[in-house]
mmCIF file of C-alpha atoms in Angstrom:
data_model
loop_
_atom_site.group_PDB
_atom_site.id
_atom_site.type_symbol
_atom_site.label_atom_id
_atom_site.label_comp_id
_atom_site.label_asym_id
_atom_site.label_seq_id
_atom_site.Cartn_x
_atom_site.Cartn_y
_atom_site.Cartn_z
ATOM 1 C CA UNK F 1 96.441 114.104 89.212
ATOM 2 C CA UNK F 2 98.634 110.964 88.963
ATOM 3 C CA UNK F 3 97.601 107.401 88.714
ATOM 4 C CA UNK F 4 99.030 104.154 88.432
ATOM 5 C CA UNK F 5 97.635 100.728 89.331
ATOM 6 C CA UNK F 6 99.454 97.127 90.443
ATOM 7 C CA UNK F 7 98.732 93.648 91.190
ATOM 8 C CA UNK F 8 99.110 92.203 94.270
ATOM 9 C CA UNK F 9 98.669 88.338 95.338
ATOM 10 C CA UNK F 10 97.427 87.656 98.438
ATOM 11 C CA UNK F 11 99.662 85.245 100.403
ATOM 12 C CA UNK F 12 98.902 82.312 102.505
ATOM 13 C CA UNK F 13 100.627 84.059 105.489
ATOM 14 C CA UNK F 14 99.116 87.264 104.722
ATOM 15 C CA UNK F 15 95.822 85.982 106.281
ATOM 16 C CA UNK F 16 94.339 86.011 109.715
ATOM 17 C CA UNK F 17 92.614 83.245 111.551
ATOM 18 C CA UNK F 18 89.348 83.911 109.674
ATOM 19 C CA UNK F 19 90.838 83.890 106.414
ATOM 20 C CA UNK F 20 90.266 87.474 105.602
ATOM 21 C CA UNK F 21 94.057 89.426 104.385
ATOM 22 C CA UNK F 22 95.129 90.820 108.241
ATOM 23 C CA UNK F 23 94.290 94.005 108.632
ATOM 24 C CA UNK F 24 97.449 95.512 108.879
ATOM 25 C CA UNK F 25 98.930 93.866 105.711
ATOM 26 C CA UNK F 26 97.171 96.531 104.062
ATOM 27 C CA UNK F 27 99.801 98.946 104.925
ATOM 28 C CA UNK F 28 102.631 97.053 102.661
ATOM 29 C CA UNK F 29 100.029 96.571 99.272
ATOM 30 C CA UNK F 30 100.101 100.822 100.063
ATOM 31 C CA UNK F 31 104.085 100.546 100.087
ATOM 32 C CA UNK F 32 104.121 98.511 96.522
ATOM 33 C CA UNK F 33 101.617 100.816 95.533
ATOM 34 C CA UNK F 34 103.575 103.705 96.480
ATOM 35 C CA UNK F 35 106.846 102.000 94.940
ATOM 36 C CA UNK F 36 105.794 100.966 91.791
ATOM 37 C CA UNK F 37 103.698 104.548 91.101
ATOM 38 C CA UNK F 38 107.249 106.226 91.486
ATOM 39 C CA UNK F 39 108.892 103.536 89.746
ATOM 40 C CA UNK F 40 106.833 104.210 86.803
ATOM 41 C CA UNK F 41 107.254 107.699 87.398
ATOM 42 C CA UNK F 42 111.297 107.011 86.634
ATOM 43 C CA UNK F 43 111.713 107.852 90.353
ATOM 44 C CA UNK F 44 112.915 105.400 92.753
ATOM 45 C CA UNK F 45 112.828 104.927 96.917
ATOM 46 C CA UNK F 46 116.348 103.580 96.110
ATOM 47 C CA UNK F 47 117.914 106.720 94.406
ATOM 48 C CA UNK F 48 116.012 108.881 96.263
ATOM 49 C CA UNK F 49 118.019 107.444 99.543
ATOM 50 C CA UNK F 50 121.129 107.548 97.870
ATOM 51 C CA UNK F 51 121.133 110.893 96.862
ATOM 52 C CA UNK F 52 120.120 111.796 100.749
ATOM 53 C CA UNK F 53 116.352 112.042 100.907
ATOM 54 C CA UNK F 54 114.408 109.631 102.977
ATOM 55 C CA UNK F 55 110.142 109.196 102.635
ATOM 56 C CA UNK F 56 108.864 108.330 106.141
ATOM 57 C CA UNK F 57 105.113 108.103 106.481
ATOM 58 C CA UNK F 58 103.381 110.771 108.736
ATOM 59 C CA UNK F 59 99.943 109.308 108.892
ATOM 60 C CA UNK F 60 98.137 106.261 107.310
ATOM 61 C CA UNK F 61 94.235 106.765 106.977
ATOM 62 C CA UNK F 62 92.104 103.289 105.815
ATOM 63 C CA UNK F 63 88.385 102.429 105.564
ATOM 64 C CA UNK F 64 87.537 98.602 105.222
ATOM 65 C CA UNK F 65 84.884 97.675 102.914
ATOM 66 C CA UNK F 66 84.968 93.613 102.391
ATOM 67 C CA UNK F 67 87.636 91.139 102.820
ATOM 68 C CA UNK F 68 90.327 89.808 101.022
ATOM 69 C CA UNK F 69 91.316 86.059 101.068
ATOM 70 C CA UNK F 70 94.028 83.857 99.822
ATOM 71 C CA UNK F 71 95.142 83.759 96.346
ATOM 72 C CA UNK F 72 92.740 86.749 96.194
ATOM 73 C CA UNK F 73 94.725 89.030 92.890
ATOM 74 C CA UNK F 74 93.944 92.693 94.234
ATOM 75 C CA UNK F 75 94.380 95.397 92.377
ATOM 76 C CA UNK F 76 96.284 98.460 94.291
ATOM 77 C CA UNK F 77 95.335 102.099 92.352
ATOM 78 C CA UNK F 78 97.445 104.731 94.018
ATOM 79 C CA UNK F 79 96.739 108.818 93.158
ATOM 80 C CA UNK F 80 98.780 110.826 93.899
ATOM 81 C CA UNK F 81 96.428 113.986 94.312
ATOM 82 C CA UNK F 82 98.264 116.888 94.391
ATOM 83 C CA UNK F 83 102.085 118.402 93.447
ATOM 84 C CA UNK F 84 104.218 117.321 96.559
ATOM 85 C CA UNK F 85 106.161 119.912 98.546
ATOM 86 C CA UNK F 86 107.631 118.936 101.534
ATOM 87 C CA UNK F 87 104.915 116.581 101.871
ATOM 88 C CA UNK F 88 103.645 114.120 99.664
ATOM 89 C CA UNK F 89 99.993 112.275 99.748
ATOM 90 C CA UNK F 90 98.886 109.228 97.939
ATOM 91 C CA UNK F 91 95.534 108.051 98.478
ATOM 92 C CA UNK F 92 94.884 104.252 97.248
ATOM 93 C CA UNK F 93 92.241 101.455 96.459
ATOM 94 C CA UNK F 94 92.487 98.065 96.580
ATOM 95 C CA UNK F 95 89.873 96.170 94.448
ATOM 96 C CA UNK F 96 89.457 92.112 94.122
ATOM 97 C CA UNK F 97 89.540 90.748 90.747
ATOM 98 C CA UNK F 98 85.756 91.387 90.741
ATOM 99 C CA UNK F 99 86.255 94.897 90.573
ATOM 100 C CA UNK F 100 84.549 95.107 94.257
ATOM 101 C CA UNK F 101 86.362 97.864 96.239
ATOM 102 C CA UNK F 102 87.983 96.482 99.425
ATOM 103 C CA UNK F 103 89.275 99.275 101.196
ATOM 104 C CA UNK F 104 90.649 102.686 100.230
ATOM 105 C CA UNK F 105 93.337 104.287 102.423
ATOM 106 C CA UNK F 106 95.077 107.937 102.700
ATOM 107 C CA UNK F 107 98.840 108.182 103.541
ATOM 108 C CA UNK F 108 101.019 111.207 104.411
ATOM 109 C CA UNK F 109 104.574 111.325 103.483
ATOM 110 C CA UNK F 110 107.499 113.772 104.262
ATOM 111 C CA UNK F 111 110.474 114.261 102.712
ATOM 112 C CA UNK F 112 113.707 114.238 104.898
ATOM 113 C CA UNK F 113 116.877 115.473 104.506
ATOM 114 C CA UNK F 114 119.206 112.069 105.622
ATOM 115 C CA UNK F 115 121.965 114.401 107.083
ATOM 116 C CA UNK F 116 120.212 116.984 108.607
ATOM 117 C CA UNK F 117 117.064 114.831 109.576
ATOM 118 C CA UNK F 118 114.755 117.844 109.121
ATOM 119 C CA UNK F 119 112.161 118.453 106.137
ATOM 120 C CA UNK F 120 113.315 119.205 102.980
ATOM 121 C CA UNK F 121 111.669 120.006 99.450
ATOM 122 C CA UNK F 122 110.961 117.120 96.749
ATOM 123 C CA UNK F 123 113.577 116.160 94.677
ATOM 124 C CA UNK F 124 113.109 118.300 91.654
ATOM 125 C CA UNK F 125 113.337 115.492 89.501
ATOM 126 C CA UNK F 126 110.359 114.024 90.952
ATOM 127 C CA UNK F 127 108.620 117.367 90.856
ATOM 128 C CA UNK F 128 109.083 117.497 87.009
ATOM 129 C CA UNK F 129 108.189 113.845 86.198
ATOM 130 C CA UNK F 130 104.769 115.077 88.026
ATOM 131 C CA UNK F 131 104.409 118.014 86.014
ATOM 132 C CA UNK F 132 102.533 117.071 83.135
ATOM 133 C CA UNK F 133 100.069 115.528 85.079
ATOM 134 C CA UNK F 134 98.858 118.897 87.032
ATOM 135 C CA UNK F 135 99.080 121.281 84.249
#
């Protein structure tokens, strides 16, 4: 199993009448999430798409436990929980700075072939950065 956590600060326009973060905001603290566990992982979205392989989500599970405000700093802790194949799944958490745990979400990704459009394996490169982590 992977881990790796990030910071997030919650914007002013991130926020909903009420004050609470808007629901559906939650989806792009998954995307840095996602981003920055690759990036640390030596594996980029970037490179990934320029050597032809494209990461569109499949499905996007979340359960909301409290809310997030302004200024709130949230922490984002994304696993990835198993070796990907064609598919890859990172399940998060976001926590406020008082550790409480705000929500915690699922996502599905799939890995494309750019040309083709059809499903192809993870890049291999990826696969062995992984490695260590599921032996």
């Amino acid at each position: 199993m992977f881990s790796h956590q990030t910071t997030v600060r919650v914007r002013y326009a991130e926020t909903d009448k009420m004050g609470y973060v808007y629901y559906g905001t939650y989806a792009q603290y998954f995307e840095v999430g996602r981003v920055e566990a690759l990036r640390s992982l030596g594996m980029s979205y970037r490179r990934m798409e320029e050597e032809g392989v494209m990461l569109p989500v499949r499905d996007l599970k979340v359960t909301y436990h409290k809310p997030a405000f302004y200024d709130d700093l949230l922490t984002v802790r994304t696993t990835i929980v198993a070796m990907p194949s064609v598919r890859i799944q990172f399940a998060y958490e976001v926590r406020n700075e008082a550790g409480e745990l705000i929500n915690e979400a699922v996502t599905t990704l799939v890995f494309i072939d750019r040309e083709t459009n059809k499903l192809c394996h993870a890049p291999e490169e990826l696969l062995v950065a992984l490695a260590p982590h599921f032996s």
